[in-house]
PDB file of C-alpha atoms and ligand atoms in Angstrom:
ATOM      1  CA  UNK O  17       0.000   0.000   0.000  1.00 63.00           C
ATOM      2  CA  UNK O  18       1.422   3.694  -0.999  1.00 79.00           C
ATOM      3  CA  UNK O  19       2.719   5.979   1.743  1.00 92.00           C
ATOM      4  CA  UNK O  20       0.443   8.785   1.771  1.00 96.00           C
ATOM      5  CA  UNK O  21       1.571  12.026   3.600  1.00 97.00           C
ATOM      6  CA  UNK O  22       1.590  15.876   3.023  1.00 98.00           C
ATOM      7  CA  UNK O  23       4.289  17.689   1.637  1.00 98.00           C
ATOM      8  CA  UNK O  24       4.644  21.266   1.472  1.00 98.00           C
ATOM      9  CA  UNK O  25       6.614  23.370  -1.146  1.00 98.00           C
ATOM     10  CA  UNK O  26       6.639  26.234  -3.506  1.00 98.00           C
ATOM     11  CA  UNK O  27       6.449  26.408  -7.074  1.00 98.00           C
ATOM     12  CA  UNK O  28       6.802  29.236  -8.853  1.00 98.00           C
ATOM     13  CA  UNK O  29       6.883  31.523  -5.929  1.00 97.00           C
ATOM     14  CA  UNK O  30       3.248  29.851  -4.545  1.00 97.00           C
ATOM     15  CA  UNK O  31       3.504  27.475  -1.511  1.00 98.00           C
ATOM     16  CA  UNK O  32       1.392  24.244  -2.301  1.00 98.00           C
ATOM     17  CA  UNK O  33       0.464  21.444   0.144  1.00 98.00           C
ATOM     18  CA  UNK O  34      -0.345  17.962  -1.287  1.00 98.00           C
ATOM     19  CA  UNK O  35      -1.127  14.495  -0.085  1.00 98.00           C
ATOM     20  CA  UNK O  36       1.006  12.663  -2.090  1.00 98.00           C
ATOM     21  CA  UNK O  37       2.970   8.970  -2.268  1.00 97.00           C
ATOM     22  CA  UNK O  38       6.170   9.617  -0.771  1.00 95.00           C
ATOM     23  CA  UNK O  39       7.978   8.000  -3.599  1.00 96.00           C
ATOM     24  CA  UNK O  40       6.216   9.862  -6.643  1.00 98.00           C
ATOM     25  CA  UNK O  41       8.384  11.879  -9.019  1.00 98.00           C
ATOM     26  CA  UNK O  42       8.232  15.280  -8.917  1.00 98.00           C
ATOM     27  CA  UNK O  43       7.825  15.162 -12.634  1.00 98.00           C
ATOM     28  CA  UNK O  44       4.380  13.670 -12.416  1.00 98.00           C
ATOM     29  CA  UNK O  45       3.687  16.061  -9.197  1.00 98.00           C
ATOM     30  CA  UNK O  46       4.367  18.808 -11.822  1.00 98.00           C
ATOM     31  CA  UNK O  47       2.095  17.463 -14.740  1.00 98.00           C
ATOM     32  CA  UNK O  48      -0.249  15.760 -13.504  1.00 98.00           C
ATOM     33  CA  UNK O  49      -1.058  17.098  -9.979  1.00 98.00           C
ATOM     34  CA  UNK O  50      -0.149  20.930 -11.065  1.00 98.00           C
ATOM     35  CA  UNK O  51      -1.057  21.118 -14.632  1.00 98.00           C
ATOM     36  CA  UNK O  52       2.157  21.784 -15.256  1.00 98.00           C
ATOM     37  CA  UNK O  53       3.145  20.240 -18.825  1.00 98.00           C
ATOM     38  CA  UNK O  54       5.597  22.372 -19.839  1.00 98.00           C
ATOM     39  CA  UNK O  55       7.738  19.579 -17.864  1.00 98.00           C
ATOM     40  CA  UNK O  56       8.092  17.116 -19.772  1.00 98.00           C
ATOM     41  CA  UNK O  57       8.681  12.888 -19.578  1.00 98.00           C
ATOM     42  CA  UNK O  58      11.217  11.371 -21.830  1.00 98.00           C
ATOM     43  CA  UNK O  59      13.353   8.954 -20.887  1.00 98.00           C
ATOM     44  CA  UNK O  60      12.450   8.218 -17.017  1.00 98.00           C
ATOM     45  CA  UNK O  61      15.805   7.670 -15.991  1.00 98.00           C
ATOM     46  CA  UNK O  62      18.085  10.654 -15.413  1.00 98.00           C
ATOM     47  CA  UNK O  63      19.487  10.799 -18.702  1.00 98.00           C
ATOM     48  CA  UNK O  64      18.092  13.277 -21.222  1.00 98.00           C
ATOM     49  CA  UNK O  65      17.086  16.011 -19.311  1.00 98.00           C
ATOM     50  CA  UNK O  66      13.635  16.719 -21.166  1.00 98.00           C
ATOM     51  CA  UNK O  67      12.330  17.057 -17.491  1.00 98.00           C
ATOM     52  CA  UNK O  68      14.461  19.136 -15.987  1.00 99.00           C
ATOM     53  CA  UNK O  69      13.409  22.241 -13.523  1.00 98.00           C
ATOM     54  CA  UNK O  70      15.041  24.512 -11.175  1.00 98.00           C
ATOM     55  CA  UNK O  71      15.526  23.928  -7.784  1.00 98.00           C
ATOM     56  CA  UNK O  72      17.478  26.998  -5.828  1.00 93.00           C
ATOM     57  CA  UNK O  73      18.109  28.057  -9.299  1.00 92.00           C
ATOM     58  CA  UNK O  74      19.992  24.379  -9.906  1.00 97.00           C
ATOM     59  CA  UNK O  75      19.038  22.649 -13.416  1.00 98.00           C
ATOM     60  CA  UNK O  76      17.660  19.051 -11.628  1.00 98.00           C
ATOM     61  CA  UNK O  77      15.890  16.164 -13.174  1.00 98.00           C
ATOM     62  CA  UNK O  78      12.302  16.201 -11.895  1.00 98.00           C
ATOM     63  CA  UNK O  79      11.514  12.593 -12.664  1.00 98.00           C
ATOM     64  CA  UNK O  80      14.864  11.447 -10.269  1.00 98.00           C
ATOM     65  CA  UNK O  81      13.778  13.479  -7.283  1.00 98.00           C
ATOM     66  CA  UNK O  82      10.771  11.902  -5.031  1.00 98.00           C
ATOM     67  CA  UNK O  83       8.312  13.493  -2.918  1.00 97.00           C
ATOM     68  CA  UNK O  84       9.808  12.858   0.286  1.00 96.00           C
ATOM     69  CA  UNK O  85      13.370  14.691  -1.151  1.00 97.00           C
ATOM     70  CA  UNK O  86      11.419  18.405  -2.785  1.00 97.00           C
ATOM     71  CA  UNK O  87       9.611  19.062   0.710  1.00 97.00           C
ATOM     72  CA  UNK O  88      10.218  22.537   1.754  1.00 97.00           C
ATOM     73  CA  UNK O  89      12.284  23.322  -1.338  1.00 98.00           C
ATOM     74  CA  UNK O  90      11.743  26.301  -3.845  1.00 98.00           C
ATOM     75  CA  UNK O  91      10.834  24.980  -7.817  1.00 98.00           C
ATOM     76  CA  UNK O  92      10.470  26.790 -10.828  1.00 98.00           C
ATOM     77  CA  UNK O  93       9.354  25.457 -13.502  1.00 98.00           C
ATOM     78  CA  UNK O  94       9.332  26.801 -17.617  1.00 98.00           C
ATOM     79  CA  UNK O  95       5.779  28.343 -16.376  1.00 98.00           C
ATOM     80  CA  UNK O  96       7.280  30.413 -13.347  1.00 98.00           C
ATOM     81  CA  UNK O  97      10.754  32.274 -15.026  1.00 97.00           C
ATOM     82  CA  UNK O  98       9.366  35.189 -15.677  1.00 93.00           C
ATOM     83  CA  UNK O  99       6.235  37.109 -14.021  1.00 89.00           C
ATOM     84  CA  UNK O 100       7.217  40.410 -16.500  1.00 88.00           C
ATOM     85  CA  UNK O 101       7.141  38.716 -20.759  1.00 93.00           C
ATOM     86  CA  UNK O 102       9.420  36.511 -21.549  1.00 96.00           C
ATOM     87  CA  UNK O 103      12.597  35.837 -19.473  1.00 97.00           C
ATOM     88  CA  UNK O 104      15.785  37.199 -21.363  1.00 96.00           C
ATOM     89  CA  UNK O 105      16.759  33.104 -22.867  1.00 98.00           C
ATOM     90  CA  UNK O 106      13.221  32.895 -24.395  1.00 98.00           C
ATOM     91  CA  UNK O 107      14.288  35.861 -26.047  1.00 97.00           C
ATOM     92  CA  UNK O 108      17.363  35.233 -27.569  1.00 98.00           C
ATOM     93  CA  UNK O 109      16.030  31.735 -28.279  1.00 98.00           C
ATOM     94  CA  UNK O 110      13.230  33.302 -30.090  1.00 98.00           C
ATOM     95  CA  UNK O 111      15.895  35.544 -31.901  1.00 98.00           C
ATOM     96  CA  UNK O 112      18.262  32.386 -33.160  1.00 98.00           C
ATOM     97  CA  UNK O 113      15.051  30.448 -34.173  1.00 98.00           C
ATOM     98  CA  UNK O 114      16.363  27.540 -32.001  1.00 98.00           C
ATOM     99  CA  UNK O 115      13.235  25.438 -31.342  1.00 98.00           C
ATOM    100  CA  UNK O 116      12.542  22.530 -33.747  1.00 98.00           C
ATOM    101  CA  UNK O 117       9.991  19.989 -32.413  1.00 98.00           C
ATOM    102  CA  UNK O 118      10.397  22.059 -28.912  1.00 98.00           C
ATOM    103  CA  UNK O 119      10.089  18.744 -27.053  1.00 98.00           C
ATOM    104  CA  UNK O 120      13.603  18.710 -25.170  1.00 98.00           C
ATOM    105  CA  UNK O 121      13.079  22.904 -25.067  1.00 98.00           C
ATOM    106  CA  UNK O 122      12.106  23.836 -21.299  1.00 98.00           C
ATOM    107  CA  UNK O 123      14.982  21.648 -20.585  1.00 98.00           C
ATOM    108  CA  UNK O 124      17.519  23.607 -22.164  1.00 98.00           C
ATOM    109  CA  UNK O 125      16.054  26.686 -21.210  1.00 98.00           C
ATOM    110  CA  UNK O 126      16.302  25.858 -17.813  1.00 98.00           C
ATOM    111  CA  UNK O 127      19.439  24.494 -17.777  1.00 98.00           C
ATOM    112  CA  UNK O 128      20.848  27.648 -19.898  1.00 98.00           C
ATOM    113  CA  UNK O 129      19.040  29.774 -16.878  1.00 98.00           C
ATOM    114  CA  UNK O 130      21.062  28.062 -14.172  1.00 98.00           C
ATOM    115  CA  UNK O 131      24.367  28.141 -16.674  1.00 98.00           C
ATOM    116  CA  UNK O 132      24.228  31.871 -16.373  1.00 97.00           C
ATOM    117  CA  UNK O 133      23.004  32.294 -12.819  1.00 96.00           C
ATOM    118  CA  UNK O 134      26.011  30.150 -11.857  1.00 95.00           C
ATOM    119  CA  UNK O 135      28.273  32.280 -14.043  1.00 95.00           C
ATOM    120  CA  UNK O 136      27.163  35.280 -16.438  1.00 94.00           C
ATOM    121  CA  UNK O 137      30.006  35.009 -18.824  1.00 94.00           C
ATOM    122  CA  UNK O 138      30.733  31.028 -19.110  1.00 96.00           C
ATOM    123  CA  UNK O 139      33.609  29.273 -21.146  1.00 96.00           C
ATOM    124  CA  UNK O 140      32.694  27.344 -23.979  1.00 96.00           C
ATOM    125  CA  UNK O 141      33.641  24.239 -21.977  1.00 97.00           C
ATOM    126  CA  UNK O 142      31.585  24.828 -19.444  1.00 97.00           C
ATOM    127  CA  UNK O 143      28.625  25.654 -21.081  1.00 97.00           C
ATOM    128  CA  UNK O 144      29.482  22.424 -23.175  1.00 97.00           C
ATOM    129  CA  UNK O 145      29.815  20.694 -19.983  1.00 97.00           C
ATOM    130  CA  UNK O 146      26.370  22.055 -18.915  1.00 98.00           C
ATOM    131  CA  UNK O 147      24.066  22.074 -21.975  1.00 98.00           C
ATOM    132  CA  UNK O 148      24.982  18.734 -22.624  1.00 98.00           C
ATOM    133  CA  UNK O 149      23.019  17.673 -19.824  1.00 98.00           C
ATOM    134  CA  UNK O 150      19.931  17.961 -22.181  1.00 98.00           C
ATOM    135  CA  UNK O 151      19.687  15.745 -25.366  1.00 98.00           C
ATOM    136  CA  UNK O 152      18.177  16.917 -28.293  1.00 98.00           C
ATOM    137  CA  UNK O 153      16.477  14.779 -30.920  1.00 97.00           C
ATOM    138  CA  UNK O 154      16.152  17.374 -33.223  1.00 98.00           C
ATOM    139  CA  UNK O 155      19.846  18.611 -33.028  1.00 98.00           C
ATOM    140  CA  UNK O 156      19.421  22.435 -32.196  1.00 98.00           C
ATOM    141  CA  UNK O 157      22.208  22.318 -30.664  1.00 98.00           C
ATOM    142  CA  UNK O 158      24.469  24.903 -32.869  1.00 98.00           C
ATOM    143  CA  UNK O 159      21.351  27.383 -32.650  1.00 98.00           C
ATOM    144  CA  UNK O 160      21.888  26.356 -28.579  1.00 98.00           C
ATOM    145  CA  UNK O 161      25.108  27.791 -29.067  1.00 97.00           C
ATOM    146  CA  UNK O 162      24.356  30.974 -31.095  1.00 98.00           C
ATOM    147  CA  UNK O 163      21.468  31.991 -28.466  1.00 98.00           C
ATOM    148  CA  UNK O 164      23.729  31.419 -25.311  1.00 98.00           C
ATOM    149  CA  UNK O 165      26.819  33.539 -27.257  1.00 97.00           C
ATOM    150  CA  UNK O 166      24.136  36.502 -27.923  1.00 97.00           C
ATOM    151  CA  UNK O 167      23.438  36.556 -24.115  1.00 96.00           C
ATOM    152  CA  UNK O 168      26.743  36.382 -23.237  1.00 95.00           C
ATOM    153  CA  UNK O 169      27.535  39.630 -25.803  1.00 92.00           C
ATOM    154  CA  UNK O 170      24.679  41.634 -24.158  1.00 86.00           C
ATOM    155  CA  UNK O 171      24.312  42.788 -21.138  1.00 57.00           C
ATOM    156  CA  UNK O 172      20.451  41.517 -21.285  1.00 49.00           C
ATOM    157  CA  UNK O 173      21.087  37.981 -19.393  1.00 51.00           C
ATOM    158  CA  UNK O 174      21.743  40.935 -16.181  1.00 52.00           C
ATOM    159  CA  UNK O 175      18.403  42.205 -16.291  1.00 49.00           C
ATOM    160  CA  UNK O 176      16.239  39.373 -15.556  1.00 49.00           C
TER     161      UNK O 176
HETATM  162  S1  FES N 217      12.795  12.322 -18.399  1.00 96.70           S
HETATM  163 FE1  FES N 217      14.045  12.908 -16.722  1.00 96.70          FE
HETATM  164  S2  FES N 217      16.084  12.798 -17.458  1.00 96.70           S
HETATM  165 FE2  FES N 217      14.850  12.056 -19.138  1.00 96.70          FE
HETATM  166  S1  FES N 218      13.752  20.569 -30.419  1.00 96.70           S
HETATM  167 FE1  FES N 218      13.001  18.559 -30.808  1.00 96.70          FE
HETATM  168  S2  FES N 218      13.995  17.319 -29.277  1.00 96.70           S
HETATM  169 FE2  FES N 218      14.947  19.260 -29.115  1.00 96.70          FE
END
């Protein structure tokens, strides 16, 4: 029989408090407890990064982190990055056309958020070492590339 209990966090700057198995992702607390589909499933098993959100402003993989191990932590998901239009990536994603399918997309947008907050002006190896976190079926990874270079040549990446 599942361990029900109540867990308390915030997402997007909102505290919620659900009765929830202790050992159910956080990716399907997210999408199907939330609404919150901009999260997305792929492989189930830490290694593509299609579900990936911010915790503390750290890229994580919401489908490896249970219940029992997000209580009392701060999420954002692709929903919550920006109250004000779109957050500065979307932007210069938007400007280097870099979304194919858009599948793997919150994922690298996330991930490219907690590149910079880590470090406004990263190396190319580490945002290799970074970005490559997140697999892309449709390859966008050069237009990847371009978008993070334009934020890293403007001083817009400081204003969000
Ligand atoms: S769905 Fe979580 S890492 Fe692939
Ligand atoms: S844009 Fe299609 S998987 Fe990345």
């Amino acid at each position: 029989m599942e361990n029900i209990k109540t867990y308390t966090f915030s997402i997007n700057n909102k505290q919620v408090s659900l009765d929830l198995p202790e050992d159910i992702p956080l990716l399907w607390i997210l999408r199907d407890h939330l609404q919150l589909t901009g999260t997305k499933f792929s492989c189930g098993i830490g290694q593509c990064g299609a579900c990936t959100v911010l915790i503390d402003n750290q890229a994580v993989f919401s489908c490896q982190l249970t219940a029992e191990e997000i209580n009392g932590k701060n999420i954002t998901t692709i929903e919550g990055i920006s109250s004000n239009g779109l957050h500065p990536v979307q932007q210069a994603w938007l400007d280097n056309e870099v979304s194919q399918c858009g599948y793997c997309q919150s994922g690298q947008i996330l991930t490219a958020i907690s590149l910079f907050t880590q470090n406004p002006a990263p190396d190319k190896d580490e945002i290799n070492r970074v970005m490559s976190k997140v697999l892309c079926r449709c390859g966008t990874y050069t237009r990847i590339k371009k978008a993070i270079s334009q934020l890293i040549n403007t001083t817009q990446i400081n204003k969000s």
